[in-house]
Coordinates of C-alpha atoms in Angstrom, one line a residue:
X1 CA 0.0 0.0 0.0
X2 CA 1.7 3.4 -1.1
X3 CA 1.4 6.2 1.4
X4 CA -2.2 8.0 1.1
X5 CA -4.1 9.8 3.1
X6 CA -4.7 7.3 6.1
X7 CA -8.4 8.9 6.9
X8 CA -9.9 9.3 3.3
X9 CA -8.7 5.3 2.7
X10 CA -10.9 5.0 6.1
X11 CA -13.3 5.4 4.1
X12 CA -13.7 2.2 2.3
X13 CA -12.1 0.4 5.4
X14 CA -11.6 0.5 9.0
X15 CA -8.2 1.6 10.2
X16 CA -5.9 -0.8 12.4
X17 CA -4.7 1.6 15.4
X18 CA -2.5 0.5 18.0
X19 CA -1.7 2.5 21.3
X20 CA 1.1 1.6 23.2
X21 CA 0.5 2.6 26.9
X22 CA -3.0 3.7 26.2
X23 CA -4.3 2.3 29.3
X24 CA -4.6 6.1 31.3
X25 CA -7.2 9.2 30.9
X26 CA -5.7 10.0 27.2
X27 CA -5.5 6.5 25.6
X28 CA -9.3 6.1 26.6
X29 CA -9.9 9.4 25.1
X30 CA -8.5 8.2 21.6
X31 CA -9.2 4.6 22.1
X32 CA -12.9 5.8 22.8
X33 CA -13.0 8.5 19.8
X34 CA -11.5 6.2 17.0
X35 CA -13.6 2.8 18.3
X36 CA -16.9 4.8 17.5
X37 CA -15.6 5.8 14.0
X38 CA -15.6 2.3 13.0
X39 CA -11.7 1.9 13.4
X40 CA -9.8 -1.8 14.7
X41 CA -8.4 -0.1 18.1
X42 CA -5.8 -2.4 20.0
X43 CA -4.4 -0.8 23.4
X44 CA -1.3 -2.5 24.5
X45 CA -1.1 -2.4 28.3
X46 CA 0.5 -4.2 31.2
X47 CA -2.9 -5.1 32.7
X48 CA -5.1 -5.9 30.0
X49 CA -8.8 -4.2 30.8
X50 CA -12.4 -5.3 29.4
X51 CA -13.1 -2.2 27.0
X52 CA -15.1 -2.4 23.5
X53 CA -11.6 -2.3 22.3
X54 CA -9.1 -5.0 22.3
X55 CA -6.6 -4.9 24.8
X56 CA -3.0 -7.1 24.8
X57 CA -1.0 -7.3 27.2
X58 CA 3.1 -6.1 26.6
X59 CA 6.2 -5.8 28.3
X60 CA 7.4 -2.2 26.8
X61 CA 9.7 -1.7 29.5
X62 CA 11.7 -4.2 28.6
X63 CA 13.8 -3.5 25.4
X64 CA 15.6 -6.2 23.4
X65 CA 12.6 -8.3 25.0
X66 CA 9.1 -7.8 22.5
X67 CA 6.4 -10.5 22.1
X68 CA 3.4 -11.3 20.7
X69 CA 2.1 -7.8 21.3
X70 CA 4.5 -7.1 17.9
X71 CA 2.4 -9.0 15.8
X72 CA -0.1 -6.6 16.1
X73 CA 1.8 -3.9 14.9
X74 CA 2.4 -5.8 11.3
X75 CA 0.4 -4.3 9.2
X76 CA -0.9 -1.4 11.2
X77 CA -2.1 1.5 10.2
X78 CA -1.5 4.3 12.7
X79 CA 1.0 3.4 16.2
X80 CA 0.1 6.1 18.8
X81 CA 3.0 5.6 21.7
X82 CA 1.5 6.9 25.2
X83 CA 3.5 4.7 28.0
X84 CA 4.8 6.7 30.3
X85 CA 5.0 6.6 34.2
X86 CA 2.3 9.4 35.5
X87 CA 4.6 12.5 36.3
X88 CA 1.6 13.2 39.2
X89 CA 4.2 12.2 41.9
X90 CA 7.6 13.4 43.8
X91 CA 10.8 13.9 41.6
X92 CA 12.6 11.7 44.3
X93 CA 15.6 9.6 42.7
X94 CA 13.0 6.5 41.6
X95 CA 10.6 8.2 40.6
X96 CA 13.1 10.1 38.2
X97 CA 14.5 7.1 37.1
X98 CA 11.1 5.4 36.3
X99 CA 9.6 8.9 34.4
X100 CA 13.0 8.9 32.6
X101 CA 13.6 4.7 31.1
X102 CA 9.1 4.7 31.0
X103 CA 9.7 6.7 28.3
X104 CA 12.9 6.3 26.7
X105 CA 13.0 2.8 26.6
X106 CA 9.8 1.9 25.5
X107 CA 10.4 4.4 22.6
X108 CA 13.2 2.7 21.8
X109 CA 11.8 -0.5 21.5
X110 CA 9.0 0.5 19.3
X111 CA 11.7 2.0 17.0
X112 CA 13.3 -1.2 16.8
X113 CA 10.5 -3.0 16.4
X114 CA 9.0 -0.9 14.2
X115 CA 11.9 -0.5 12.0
X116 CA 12.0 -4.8 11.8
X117 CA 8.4 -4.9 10.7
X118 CA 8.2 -6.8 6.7
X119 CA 4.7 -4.1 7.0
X120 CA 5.5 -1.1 9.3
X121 CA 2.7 1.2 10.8
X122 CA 2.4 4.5 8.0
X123 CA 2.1 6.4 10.9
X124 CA 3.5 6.6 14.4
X125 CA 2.5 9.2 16.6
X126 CA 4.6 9.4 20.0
X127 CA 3.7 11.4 23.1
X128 CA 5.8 14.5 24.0
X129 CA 4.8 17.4 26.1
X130 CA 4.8 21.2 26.0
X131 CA 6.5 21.2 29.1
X132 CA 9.8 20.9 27.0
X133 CA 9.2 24.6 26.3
X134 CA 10.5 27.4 28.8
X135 CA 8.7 29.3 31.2
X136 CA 7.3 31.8 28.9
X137 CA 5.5 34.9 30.1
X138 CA 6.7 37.0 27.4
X139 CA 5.4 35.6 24.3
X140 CA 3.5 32.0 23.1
X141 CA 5.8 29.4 22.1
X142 CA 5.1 27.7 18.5
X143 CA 6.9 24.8 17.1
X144 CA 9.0 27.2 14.4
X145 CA 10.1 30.0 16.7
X146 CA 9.7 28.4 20.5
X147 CA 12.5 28.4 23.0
X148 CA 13.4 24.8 24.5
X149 CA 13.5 25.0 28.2
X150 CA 16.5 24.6 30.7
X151 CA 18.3 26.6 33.3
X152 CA 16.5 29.8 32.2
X153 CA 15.7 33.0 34.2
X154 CA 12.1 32.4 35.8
X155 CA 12.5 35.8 38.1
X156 CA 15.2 38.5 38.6
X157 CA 18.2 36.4 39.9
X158 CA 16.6 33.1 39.8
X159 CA 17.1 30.2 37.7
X160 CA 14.9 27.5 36.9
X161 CA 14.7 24.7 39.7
X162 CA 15.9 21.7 39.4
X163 CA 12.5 19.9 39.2
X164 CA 11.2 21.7 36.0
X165 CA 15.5 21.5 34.3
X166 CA 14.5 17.5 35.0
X167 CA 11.3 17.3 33.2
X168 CA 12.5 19.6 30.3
X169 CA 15.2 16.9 30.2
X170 CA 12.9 13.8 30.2
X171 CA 11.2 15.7 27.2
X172 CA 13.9 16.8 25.2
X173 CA 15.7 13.2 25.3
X174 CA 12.6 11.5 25.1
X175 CA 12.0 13.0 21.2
X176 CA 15.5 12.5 20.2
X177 CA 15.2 9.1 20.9
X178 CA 12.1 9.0 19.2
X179 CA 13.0 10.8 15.9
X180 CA 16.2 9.1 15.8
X181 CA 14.7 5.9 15.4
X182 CA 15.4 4.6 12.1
X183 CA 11.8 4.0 10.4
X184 CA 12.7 5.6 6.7
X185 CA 8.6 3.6 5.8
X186 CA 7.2 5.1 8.8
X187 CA 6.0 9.1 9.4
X188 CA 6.4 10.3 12.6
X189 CA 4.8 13.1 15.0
X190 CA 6.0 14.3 18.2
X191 CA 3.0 15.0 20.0
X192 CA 3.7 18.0 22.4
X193 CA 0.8 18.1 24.1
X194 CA -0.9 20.7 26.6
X195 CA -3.2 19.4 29.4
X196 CA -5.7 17.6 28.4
X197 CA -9.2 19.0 30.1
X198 CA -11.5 15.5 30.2
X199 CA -14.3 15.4 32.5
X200 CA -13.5 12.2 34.4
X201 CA -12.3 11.2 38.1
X202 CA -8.6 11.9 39.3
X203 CA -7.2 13.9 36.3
X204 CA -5.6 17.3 36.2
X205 CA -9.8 18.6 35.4
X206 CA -11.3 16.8 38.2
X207 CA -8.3 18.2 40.6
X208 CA -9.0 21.9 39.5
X209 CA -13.0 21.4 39.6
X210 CA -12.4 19.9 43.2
X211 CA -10.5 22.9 44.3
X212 CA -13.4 25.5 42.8
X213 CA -16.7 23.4 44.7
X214 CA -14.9 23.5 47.7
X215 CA -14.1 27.2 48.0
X216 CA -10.5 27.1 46.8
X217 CA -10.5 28.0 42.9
X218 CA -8.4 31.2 43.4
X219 CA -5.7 31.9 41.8
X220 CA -2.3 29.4 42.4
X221 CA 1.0 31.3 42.7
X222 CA 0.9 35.1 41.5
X223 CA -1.3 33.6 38.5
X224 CA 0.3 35.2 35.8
X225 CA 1.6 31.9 35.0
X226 CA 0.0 30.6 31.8
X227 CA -1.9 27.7 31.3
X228 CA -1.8 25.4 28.0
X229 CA -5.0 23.2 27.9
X230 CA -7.0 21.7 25.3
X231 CA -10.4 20.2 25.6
X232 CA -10.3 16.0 25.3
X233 CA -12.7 16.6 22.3
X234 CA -9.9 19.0 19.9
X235 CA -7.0 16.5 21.3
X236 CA -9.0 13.7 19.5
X237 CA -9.5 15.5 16.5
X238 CA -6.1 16.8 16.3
X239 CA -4.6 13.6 16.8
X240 CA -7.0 12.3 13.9
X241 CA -6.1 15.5 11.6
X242 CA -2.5 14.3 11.7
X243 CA -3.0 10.8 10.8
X244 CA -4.7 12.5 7.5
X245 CA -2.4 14.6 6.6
X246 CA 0.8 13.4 5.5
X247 CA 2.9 16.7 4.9
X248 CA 3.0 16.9 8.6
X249 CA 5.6 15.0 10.3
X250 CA 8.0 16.4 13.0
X251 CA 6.9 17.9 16.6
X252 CA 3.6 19.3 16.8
X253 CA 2.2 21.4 19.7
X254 CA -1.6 19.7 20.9
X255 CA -2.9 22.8 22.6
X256 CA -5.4 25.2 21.9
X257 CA -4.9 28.2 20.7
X258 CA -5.3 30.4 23.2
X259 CA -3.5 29.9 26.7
X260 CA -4.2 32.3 29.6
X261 CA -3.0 33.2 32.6
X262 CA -3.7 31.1 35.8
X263 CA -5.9 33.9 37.8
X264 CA -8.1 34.1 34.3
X265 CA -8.0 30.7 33.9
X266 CA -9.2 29.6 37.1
X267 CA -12.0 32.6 37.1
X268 CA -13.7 30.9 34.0
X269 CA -13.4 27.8 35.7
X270 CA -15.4 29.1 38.8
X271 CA -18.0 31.4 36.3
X272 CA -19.1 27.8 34.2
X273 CA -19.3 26.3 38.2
X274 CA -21.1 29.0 39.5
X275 CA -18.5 29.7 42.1
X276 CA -18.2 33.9 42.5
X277 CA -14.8 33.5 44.5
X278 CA -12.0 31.2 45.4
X279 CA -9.2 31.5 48.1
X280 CA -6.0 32.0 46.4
X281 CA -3.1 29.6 46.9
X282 CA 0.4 31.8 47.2
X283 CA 3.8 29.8 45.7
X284 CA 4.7 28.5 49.5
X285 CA 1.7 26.7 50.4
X286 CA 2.1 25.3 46.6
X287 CA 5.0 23.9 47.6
X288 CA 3.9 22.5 50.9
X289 CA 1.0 21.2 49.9
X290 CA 2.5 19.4 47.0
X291 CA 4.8 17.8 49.2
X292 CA 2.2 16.3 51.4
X293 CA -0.1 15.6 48.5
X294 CA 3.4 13.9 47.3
X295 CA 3.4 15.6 43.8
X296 CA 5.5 18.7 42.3
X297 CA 4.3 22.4 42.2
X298 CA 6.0 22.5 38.3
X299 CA 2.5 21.3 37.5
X300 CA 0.9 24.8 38.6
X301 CA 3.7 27.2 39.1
X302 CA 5.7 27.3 35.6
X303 CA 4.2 29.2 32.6
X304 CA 3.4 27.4 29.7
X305 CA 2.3 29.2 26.9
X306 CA 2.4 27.0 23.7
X307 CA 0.1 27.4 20.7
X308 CA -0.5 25.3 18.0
X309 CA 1.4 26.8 15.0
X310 CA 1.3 23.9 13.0
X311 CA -2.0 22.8 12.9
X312 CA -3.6 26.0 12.7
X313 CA -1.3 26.4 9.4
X314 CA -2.3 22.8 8.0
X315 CA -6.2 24.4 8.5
X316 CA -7.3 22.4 11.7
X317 CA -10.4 24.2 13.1
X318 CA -11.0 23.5 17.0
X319 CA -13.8 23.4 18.6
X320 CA -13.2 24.7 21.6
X321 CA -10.5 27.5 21.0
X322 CA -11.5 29.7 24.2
X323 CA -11.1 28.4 27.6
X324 CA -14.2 30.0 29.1
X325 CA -16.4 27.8 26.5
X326 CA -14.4 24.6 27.7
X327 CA -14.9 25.5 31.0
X328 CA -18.8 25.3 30.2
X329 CA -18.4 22.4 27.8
X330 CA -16.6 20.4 30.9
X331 CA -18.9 21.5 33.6
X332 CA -21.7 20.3 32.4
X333 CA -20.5 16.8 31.4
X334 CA -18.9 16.5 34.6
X335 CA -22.7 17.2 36.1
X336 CA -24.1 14.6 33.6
X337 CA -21.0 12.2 34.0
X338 CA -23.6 9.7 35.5
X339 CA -26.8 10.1 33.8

């Protein structure tokens, strides 16, 4: 089969998707969006699930050691690589060293099985983040003109801590693994993805729409840190944009278009809840609290402020560009989760 665009051949056939680590909020998202197109979804996972998807169980941890889980990556369509240990916890020495080989290793499997495949996936689509950007307060940060992160100025005499140097790290060895993958049959995408805003239990949403019922939606630090988001619904879409279109290969930024800053942010959160006010939470009891809630405060504090240059380019139309429609959007699902 030459090269074509993956979606229009979807047409007279389902396609065969594969997710690698697609066993957490985002796999379900895509696993979920492409199963009710009519698509052959298989999630690889450690702890096989039922789902109306299939589910296989794989050991992607372990390079130099595949199984049968490569068999279904002959002949696959699209490979969308998500595994990754969840970066909701302490930066401790092993839980860095589990974020870290999570992801680099089992990229670097899939490249070489990938790359040994008689009928390779056209497509494979690996997770990044926009994390690898700075701390931008100055200006948005696109894939053509954005500044990588690391050791920069975040305040007048002060650098960067440590915490947000190693997760800039993480991301910027995680892609060069990735693209340096030798898979000449294969496009590939470097998803570097915002937060993605899903209304279900124990994700980033769910923490934020906690915080607002309960009286505590104000804003977190000095709040003119910016937030990157993008509604579950445009991640989806995006994701299924770039499987179409085959002039796009490289990193891509998986945000909406419009990031604000944290105090505006959280306000249009509380205005879709029907909150009027929230206590603020100043940088030091960020940091305290993460501690004993045994995360990082990189997850609130640092100022992302990526936009999607590429896809707007290529013509992708979201749904949801403004956050204070998302907000709604969210709200109400979250209401109606159970109905």
């Amino acid at each position: 089969m030459t090269p074509i665009d993956l979606m229009a051949n979807a047409e007279s056939r389902p396609l065969r998707i594969v997710i690698p680590g697609g066993s957490g909020q985002v796999g379900q998202v895509l696993a979920r969006h492409f199963q009710l197109r009519g698509h052959h979804v298989t999630v690889l996972t450690r702890s096989p699930y039922t789902a109306p998807w299939q589910t296989v169980h794989w050991d992607g941890d372990q390079i130099n050691q595949s199984g049968s889980w490569t068999e279904h990556l002959e002949g696959a369509d699209v490979c969308i690589n998500l595994a990754g240990r969840s970066v909701n916890c302490r930066y401790h020495a092993a839980n860095r060293e589990a974020i870290y080989h999570s992801r680099i290793r089992t990229t670097a499997l899939l490249g070489e099985v990938i790359a040994g495949l008689a009928d390779p996936p056209r497509i494979w689509l690996n997770a990044s983040t926009a994390t690898i950007y700075r701390h931008a307060l100055d200006r948005a940060m696109d894939e053509a003109a954005g500044e990588l992160g690391g050791h920069e100025l975040i305040a007048k005499n002060r650098r960067a801590p440590d915490t947000w140097n190693f997760s800039i790290g993480v991301a910027k060895d995680w892609e060069a693994v990735f693209f340096a993958a030798e898979t000449p049959r294969t496009r590939k995408v470097a998803l570097r993805s915002a937060i993605v805003m899903s209304p279900s239990p124990g994700n980033a949403f769910a923490i934020l729409l906690n915080l607002v019922r309960v009286g505590l939606g104000g804003k977190q630090g000095n709040g003119r840190q910016f937030v990157s988001w993008i509604h579950e619904q445009d991640f989806a879409r995006a994701v299924e944009f770039l499987i179409a279109h085959e002039e796009l290969a490289g990193p891509v930024n998986i945000a909406a278009p419009n990031p604000l800053p944290n105090r505006e942010f959280m306000a249009a959160l509380r205005d879709a809840w029907g909150m009027p006010n929230g206590l603020p939470a100043p940088a030091p009891l960020i940091e305290i609290a993460a501690f004993f809630l045994r995360t990082e405060s990189e997850l609130v504090l640092k100022s992302r402020r990526a936009v999607p240059g590429r896809l707007l380019d290529a013509g992708f139309m979201f749904d949801f560009p403004e956050w204070p429609d998302a907000a709604e959007d969210l709200v109400d699902r979250w209401r109606h989760r159970h109905d």
